[in-house]
Short mmCIF file of C-alpha atoms in Angstrom, two decimals:
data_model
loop_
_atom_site.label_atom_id
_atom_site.label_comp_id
_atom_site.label_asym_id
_atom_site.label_seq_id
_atom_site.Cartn_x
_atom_site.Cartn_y
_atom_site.Cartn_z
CA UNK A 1 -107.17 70.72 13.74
CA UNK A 2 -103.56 71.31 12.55
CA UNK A 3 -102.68 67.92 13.31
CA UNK A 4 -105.31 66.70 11.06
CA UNK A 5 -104.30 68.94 8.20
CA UNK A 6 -100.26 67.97 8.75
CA UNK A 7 -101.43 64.28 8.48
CA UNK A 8 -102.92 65.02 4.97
CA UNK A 9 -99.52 67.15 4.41
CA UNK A 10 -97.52 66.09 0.84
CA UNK A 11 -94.72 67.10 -0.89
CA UNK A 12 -96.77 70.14 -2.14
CA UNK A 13 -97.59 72.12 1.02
CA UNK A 14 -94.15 71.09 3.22
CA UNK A 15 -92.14 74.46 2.38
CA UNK A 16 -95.30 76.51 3.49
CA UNK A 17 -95.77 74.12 6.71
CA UNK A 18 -91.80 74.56 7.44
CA UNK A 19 -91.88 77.98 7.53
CA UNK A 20 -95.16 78.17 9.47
CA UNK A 21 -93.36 76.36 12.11
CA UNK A 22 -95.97 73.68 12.42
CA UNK A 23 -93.21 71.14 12.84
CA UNK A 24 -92.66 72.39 16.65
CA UNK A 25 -95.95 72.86 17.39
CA UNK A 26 -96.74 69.37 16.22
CA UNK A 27 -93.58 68.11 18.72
CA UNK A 28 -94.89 69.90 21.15
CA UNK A 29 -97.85 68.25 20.74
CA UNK A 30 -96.32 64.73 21.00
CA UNK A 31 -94.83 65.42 24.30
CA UNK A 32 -97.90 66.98 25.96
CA UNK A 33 -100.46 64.72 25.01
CA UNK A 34 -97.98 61.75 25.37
CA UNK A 35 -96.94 62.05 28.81
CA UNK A 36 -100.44 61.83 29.88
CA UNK A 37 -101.58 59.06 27.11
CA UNK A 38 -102.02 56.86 30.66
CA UNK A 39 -104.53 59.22 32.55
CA UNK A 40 -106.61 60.03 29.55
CA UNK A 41 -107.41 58.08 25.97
CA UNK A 42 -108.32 60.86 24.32
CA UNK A 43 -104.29 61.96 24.75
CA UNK A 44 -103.42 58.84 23.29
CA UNK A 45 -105.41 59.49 20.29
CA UNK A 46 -103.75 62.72 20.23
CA UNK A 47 -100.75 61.96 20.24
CA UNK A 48 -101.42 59.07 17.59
CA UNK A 49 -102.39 61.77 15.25
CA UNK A 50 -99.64 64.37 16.03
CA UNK A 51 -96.98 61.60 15.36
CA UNK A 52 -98.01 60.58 12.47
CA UNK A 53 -98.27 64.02 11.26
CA UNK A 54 -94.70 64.53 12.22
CA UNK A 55 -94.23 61.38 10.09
CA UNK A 56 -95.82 62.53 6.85
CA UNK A 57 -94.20 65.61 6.71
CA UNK A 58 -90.64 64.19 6.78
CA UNK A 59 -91.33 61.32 4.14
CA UNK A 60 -89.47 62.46 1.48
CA UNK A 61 -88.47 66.15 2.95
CA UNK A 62 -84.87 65.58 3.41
CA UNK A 63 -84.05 69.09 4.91
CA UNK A 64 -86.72 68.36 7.62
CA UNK A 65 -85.11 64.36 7.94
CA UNK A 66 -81.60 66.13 8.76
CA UNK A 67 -83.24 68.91 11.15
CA UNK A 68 -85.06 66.32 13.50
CA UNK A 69 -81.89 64.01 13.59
CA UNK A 70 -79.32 66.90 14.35
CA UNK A 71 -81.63 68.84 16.87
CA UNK A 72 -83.56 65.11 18.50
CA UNK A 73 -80.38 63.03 18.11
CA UNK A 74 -77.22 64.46 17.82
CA UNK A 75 -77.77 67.80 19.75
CA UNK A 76 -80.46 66.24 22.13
CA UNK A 77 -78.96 66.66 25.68
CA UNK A 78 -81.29 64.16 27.71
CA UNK A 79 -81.40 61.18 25.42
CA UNK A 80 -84.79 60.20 26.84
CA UNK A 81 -86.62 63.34 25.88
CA UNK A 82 -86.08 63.07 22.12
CA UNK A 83 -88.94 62.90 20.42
CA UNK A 84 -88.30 59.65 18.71
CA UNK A 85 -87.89 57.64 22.06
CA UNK A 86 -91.57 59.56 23.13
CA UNK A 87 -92.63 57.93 19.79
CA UNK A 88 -91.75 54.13 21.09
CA UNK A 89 -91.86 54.68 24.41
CA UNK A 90 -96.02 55.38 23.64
CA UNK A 91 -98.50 52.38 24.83
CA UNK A 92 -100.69 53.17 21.33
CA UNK A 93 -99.17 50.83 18.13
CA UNK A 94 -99.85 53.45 15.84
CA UNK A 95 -97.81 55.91 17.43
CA UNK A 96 -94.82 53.36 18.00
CA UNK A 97 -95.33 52.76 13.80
CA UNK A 98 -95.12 56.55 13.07
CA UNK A 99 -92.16 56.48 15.23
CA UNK A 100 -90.63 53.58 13.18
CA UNK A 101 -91.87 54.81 10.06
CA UNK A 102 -89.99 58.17 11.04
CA UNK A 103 -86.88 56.65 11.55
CA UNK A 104 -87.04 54.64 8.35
CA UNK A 105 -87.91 57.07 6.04
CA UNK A 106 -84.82 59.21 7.72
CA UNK A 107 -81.79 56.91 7.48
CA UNK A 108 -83.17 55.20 4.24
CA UNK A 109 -80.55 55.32 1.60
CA UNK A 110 -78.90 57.98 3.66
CA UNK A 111 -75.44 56.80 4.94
CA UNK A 112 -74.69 60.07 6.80
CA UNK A 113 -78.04 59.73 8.78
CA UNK A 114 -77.78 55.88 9.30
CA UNK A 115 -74.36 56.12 10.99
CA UNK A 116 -75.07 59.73 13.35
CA UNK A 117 -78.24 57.23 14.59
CA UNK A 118 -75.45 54.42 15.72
CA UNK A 119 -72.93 56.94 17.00
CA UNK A 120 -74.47 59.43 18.80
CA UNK A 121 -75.62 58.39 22.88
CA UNK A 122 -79.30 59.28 21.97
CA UNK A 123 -79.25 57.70 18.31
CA UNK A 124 -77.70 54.45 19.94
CA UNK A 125 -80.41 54.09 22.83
CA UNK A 126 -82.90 54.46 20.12
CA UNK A 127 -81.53 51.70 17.86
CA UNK A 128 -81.60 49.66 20.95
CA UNK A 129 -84.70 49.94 21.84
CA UNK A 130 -85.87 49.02 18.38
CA UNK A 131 -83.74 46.20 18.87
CA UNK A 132 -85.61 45.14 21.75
CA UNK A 133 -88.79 46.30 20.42
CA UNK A 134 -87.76 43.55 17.43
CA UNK A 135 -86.14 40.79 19.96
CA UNK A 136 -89.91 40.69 22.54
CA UNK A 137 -92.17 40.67 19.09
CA UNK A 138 -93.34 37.12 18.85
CA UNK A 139 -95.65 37.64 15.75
CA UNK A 140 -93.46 37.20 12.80
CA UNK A 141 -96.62 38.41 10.68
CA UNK A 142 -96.60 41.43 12.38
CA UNK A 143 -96.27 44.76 10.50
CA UNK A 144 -94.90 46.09 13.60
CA UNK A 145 -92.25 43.55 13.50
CA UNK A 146 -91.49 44.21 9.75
CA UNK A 147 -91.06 47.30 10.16
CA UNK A 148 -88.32 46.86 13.11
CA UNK A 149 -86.46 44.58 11.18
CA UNK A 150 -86.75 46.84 7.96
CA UNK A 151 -84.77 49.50 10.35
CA UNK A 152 -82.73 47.39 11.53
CA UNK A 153 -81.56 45.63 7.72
CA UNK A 154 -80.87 49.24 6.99
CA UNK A 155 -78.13 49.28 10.15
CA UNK A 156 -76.49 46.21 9.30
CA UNK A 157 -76.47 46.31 5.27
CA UNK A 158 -74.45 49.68 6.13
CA UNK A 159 -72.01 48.17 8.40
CA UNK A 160 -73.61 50.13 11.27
CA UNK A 161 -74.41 47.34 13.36
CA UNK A 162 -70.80 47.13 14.74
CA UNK A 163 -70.90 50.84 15.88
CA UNK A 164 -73.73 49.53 18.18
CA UNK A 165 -72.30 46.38 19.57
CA UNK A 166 -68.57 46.65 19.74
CA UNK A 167 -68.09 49.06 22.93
CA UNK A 168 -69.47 46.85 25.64
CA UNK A 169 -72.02 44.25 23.90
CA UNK A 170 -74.49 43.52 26.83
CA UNK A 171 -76.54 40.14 26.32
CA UNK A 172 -79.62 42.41 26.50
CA UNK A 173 -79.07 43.18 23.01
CA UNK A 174 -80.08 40.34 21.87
CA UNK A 175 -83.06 41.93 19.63
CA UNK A 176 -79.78 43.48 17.37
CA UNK A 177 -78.49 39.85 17.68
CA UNK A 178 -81.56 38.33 16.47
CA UNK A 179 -81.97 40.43 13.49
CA UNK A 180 -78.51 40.09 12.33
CA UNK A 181 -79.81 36.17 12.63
CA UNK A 182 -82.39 36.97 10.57
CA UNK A 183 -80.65 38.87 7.79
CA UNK A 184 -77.91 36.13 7.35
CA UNK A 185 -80.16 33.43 6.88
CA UNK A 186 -82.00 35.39 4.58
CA UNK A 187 -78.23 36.49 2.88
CA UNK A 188 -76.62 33.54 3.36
CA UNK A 189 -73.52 33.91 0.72
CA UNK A 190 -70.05 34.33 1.35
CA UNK A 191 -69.59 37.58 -0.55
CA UNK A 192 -72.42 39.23 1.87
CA UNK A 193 -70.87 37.42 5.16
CA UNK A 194 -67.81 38.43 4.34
CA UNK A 195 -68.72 42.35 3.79
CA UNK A 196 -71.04 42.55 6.74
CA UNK A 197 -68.82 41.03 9.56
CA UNK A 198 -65.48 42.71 9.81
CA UNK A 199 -62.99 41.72 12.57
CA UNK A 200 -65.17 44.73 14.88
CA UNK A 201 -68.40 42.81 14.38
CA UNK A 202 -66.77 38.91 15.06
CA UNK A 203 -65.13 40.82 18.09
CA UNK A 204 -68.45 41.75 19.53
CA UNK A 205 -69.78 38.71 18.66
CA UNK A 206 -66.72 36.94 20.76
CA UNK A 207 -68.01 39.43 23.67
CA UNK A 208 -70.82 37.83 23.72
CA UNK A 209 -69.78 34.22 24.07
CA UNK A 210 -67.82 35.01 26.59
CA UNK A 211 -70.57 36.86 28.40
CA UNK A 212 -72.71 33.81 28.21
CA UNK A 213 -70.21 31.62 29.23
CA UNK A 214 -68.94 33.36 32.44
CA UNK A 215 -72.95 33.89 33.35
CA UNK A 216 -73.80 30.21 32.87
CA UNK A 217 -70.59 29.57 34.83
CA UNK A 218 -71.93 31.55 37.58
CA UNK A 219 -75.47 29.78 37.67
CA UNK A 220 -73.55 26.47 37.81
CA UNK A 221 -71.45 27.07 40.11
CA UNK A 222 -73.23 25.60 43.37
CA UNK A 223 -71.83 22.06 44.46
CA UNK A 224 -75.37 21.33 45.17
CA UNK A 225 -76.70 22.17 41.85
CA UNK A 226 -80.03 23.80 43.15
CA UNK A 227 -79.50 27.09 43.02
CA UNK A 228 -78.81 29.49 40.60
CA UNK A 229 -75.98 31.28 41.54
CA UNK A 230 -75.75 35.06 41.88
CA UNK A 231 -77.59 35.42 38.61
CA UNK A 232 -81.73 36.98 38.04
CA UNK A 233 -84.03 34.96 35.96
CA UNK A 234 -84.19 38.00 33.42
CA UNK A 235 -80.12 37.60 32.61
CA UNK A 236 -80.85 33.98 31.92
CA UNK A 237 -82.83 35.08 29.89
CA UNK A 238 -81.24 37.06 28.19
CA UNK A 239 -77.90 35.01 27.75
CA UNK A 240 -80.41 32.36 25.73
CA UNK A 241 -81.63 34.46 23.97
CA UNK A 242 -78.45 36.45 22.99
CA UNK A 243 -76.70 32.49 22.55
CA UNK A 244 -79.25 31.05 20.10
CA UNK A 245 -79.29 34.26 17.88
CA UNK A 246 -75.43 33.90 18.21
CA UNK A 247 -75.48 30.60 17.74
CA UNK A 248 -77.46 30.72 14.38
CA UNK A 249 -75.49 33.51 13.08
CA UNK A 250 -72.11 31.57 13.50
CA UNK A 251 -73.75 28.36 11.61
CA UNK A 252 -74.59 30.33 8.88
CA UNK A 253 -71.25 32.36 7.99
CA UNK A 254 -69.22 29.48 8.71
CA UNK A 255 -71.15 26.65 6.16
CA UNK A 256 -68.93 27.39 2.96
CA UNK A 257 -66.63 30.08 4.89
CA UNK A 258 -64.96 32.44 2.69
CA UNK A 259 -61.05 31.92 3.19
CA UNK A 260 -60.87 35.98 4.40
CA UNK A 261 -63.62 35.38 6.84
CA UNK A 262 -62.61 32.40 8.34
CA UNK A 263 -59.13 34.09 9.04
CA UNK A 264 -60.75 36.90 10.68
CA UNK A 265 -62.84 34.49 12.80
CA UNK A 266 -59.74 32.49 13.59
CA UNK A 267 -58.44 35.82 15.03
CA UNK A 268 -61.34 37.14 16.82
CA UNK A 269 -61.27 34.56 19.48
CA UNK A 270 -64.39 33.45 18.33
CA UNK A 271 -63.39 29.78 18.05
CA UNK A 272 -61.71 29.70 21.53
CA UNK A 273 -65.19 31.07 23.30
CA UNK A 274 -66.92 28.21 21.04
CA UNK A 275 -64.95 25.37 22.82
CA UNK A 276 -64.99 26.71 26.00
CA UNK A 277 -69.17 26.99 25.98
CA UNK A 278 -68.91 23.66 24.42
CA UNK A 279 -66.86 22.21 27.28
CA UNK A 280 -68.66 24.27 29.92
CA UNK A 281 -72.01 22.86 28.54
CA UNK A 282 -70.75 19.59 28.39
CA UNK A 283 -69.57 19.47 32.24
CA UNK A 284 -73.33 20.87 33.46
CA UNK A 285 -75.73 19.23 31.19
CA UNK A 286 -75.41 15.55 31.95
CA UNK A 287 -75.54 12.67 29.14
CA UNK A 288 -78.94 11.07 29.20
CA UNK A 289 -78.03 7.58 27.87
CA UNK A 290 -80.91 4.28 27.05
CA UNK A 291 -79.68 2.39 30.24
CA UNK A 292 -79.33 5.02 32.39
CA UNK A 293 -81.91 5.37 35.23
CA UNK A 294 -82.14 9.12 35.37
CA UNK A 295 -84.07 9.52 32.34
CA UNK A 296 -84.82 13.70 33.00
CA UNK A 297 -83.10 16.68 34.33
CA UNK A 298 -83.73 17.55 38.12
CA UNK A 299 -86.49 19.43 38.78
CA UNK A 300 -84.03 22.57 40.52
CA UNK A 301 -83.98 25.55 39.40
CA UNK A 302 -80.57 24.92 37.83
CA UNK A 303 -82.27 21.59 36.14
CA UNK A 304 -84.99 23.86 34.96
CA UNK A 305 -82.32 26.46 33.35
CA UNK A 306 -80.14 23.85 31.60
CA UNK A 307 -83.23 22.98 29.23
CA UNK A 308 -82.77 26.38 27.71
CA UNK A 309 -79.10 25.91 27.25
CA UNK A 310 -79.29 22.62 24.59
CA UNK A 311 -76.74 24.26 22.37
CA UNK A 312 -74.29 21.67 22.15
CA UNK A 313 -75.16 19.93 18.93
CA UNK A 314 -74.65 23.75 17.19
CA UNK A 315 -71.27 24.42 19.01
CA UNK A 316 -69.95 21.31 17.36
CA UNK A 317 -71.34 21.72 13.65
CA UNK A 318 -69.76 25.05 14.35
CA UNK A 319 -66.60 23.96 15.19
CA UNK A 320 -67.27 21.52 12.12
CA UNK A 321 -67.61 23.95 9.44
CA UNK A 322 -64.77 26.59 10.50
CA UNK A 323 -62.17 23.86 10.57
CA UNK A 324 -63.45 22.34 6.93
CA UNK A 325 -60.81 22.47 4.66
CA UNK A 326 -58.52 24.83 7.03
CA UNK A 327 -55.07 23.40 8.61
CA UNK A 328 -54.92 26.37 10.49
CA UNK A 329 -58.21 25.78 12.37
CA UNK A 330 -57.94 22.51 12.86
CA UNK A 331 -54.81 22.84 14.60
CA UNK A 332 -56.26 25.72 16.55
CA UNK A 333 -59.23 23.51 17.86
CA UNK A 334 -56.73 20.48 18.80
CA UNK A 335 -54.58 22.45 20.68
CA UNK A 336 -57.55 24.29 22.79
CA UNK A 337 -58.64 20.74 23.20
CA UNK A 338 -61.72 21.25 20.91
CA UNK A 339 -60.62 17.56 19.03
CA UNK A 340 -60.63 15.70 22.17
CA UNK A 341 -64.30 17.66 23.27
CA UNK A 342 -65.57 16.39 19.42
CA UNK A 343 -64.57 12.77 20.66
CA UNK A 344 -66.00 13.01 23.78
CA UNK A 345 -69.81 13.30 22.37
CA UNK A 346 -69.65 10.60 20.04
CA UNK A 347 -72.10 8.97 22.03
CA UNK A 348 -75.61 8.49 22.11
CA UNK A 349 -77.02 11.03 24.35
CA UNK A 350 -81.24 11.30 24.39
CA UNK A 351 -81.13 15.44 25.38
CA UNK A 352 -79.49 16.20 22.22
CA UNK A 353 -80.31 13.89 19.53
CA UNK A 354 -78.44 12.91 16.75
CA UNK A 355 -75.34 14.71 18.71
CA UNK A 356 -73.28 11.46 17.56
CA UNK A 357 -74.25 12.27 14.14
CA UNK A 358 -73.21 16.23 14.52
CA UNK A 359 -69.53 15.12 16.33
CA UNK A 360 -68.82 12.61 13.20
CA UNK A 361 -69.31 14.95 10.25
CA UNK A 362 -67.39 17.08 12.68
CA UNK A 363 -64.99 14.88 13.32
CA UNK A 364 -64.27 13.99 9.48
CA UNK A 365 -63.66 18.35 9.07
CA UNK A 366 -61.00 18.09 12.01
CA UNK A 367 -59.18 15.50 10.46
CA UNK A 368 -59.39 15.67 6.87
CA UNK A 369 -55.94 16.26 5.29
CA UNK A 370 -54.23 16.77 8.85
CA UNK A 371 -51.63 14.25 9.77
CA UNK A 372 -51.21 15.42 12.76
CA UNK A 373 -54.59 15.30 14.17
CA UNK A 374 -54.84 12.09 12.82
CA UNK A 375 -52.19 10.70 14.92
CA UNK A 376 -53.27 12.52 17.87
CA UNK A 377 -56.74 10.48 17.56
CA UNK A 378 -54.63 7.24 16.34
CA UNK A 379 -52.16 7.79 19.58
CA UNK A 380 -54.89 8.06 22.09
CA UNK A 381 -55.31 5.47 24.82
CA UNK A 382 -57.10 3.93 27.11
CA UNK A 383 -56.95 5.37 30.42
CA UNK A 384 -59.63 3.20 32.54
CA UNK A 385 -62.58 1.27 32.94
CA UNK A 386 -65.69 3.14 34.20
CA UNK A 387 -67.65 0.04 36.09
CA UNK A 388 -71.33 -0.05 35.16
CA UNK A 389 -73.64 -0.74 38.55
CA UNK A 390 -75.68 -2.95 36.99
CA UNK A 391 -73.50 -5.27 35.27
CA UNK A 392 -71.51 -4.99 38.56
CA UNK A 393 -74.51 -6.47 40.43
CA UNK A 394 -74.68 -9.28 38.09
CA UNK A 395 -71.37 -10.13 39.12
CA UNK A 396 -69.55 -8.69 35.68
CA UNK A 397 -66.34 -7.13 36.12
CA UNK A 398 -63.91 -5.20 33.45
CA UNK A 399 -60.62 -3.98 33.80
CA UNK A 400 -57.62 -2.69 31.20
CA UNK A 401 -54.51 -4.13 31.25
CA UNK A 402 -50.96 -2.89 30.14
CA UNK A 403 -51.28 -3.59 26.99
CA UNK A 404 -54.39 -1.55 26.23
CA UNK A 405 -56.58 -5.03 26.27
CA UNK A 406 -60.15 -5.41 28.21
CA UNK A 407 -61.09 -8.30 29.82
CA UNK A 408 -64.42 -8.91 31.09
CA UNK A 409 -65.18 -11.58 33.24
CA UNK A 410 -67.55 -12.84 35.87
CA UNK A 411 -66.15 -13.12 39.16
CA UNK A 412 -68.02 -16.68 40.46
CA UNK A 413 -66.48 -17.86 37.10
CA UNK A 414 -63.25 -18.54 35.28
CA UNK A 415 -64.45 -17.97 32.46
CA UNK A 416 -62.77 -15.10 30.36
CA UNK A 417 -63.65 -12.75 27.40
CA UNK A 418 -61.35 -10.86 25.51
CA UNK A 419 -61.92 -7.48 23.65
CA UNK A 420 -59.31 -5.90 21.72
CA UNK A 421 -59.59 -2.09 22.21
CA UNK A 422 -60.16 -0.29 19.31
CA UNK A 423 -57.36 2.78 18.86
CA UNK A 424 -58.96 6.02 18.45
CA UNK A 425 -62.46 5.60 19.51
#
């Protein structure tokens, strides 16, 4: 019965509810009926009510807000039996949304409550698991899902985020990823950008490229290319999932950087993890050209993996927008060998279309105002000719000579074609 009075409870009756103590008998409550929610439904129900109780009477009861976070969060001493993680951890929806409506209407507008959440062990295994909770929701519609990511806006508009990501970033946390995807896209000026990611954030974010990069590395590593490495199917997962939220976040703060941010990027290592996926990517997923007879990737396991990994065309417009109208980038990414890797996929490739479209525009960043680049491109030189079995077949051979000249010719004939090779491409 008290549960169904406390859900009725406003701002009128609180005081006289505090003092009757109904707040621990309600939490008691929680725990109780939730640990059994499994065995029997009418527990669940329970429990339903009793959190949403708990809800109602801290929505605007900011003494009561402060007492659940000090004595659930910061003094909780086993993370998993604060109430709030009973609230999520619950198979019912409507207790997980009390839960989430709980934590919202706590750190709301309340920066002292918003950063104990993200520094405290219990208050950071809670924000990840509504980052998780946010990253497995597939219904966009969902109020559920609106709700996570209304929690989770609250983090990162308060530069909070970082507190969560920067001490070890695992790829699992690629729910926080996601909605820091979200929330740029849906912010996508400079101003914001550049208030939201300090050099903490880009330096988590540079964690996680590098993550992704040594896992893939790992999967790829058999000569055979049919097995996977020492790596489980669920950190594959997660790497993709933590890369294409990563991926999409970098796009966005880097189209019209801010001159502040992009030196911050420059020196979070960000750029040097970009090139190195980029090359790593480029080295395992193979070209898929018009004339060339393997027209799919190999049914392995590893074959099967690379289709998740199609990042390539979003590594390069990266690398495209960060060295726009910067001399200092674009010196960064030719020395690292990022100019030469921009070069090397202006080609026509049929697994990632319009890739020779994404390395021009690209290309045009990298060398734009740069002498020096430009020479490097205008400097480069042949080095060989790759033979082409069919036209071999036919009898059609190529070669390069000293002076940087191909001839093709057929060998049964004496006949003799000359193409001048044109410097730079």
């Amino acid at each position: 019965m008290f549960v169904r009075n406390a859900a009725a409870m406003d701002q009128s009756n609180q005081a006289a509810a505090n003092s009757a103590d109904i707040v621990s008998d309600i939490i008691s409550t929680i725990r109780v009926t939730l640990r059994c929610e499994m065995t029997y439904p009418e527990a669940k129900k329970c429990g339903a009510a009793a959190g949403q109780a708990l809800s109602n009477m801290a929505t605007n009861n900011k003494p009561l807000q402060r007492q659940l976070m000090e004595s659930e969060i910061r003094d909780c001493k086993s993370p998993i039996e604060s109430i709030y993680l009973y609230l999520l951890a619950s198979t019912n929806s409507k207790t997980n949304m009390a839960g989430l409506m709980l934590i919202l209407n706590t750190i709301k507008d309340d920066d002292s409550l918003s950063k104990l959440l993200c520094t405290t062990e219990t208050g950071q295994m809670l924000a990840g698991r509504v980052g998780e909770m946010f990253g497995e929701s597939n219904d966009d519609e969902a109020d559920e899902k609106t709700m996570l990511y209304v929690i989770l806006e609250e983090i990162i508009q308060r530069g909070h985020l970082t507190l969560l990501l920067t001490t070890d970033p695992a790829l699992e946390a690629y729910g926080l990823l996601n909605a820091l995807a979200v929330y740029c896209n849906e912010n996508p000026g400079s101003l914001v950008c550049s208030q939201i990611f300090d050099m903490s954030l880009l330096t988590a974010i540079a964690r996680i490229l590098t993550k992704c990069h040594d896992l893939l590395q790992n999967v790829w590593k058999s000569a055979d290319d049919t097995e996977l490495g020492d790596v489980g199917m669920d950190d594959i997962m997660a790497a993709h999932r933590s890369l294409a939220s990563t991926v999409s976040i970098l796009g966005t703060i880097t189209t019209d950087i801010e001159q502040q941010l992009a030196v911050r990027v420059l020196d979070s290592g960000i750029v040097q993890q970009v090139i190195a996926l980029l090359g790593l990517l480029s080295q395992n997923l193979p070209r898929i050209e018009k004339a060339s007879t393997a027209s799919t990737l190999p049914e392995t396991e590893s074959g099967l993996i690379k289709r998740l990994f199609m990042f390539k065309c979003s590594l390069i417009q990266i690398i495209g927008n960060i060295s726009h109208n910067n001399t200092a980038a674009q010196n960064l990414i030719r020395e690292l060998h990022g100019l030469a890797l921009v070069l090397d996929h202006m080609r026509i490739d049929d697994n990632h279309p319009f890739i020779k479209e994404y390395a021009v525009v690209a290309l045009r960043s990298l060398l734009e105002n740069n002498p020096t680049s430009q020479a490097y491109v205008s400097d480069m030189e042949a080095k060989g000719v790759v033979q082409d079995p069919k036209l071999a077949s036919a009898g059609i051979q190529a070669s390069l000579d000293s002076s940087g000249h191909i001839s093709v010719k057929r060998e049964a004939s004496t006949n003799t074609f000359n193409v001048k090779e044109n410097s730079g491409t």
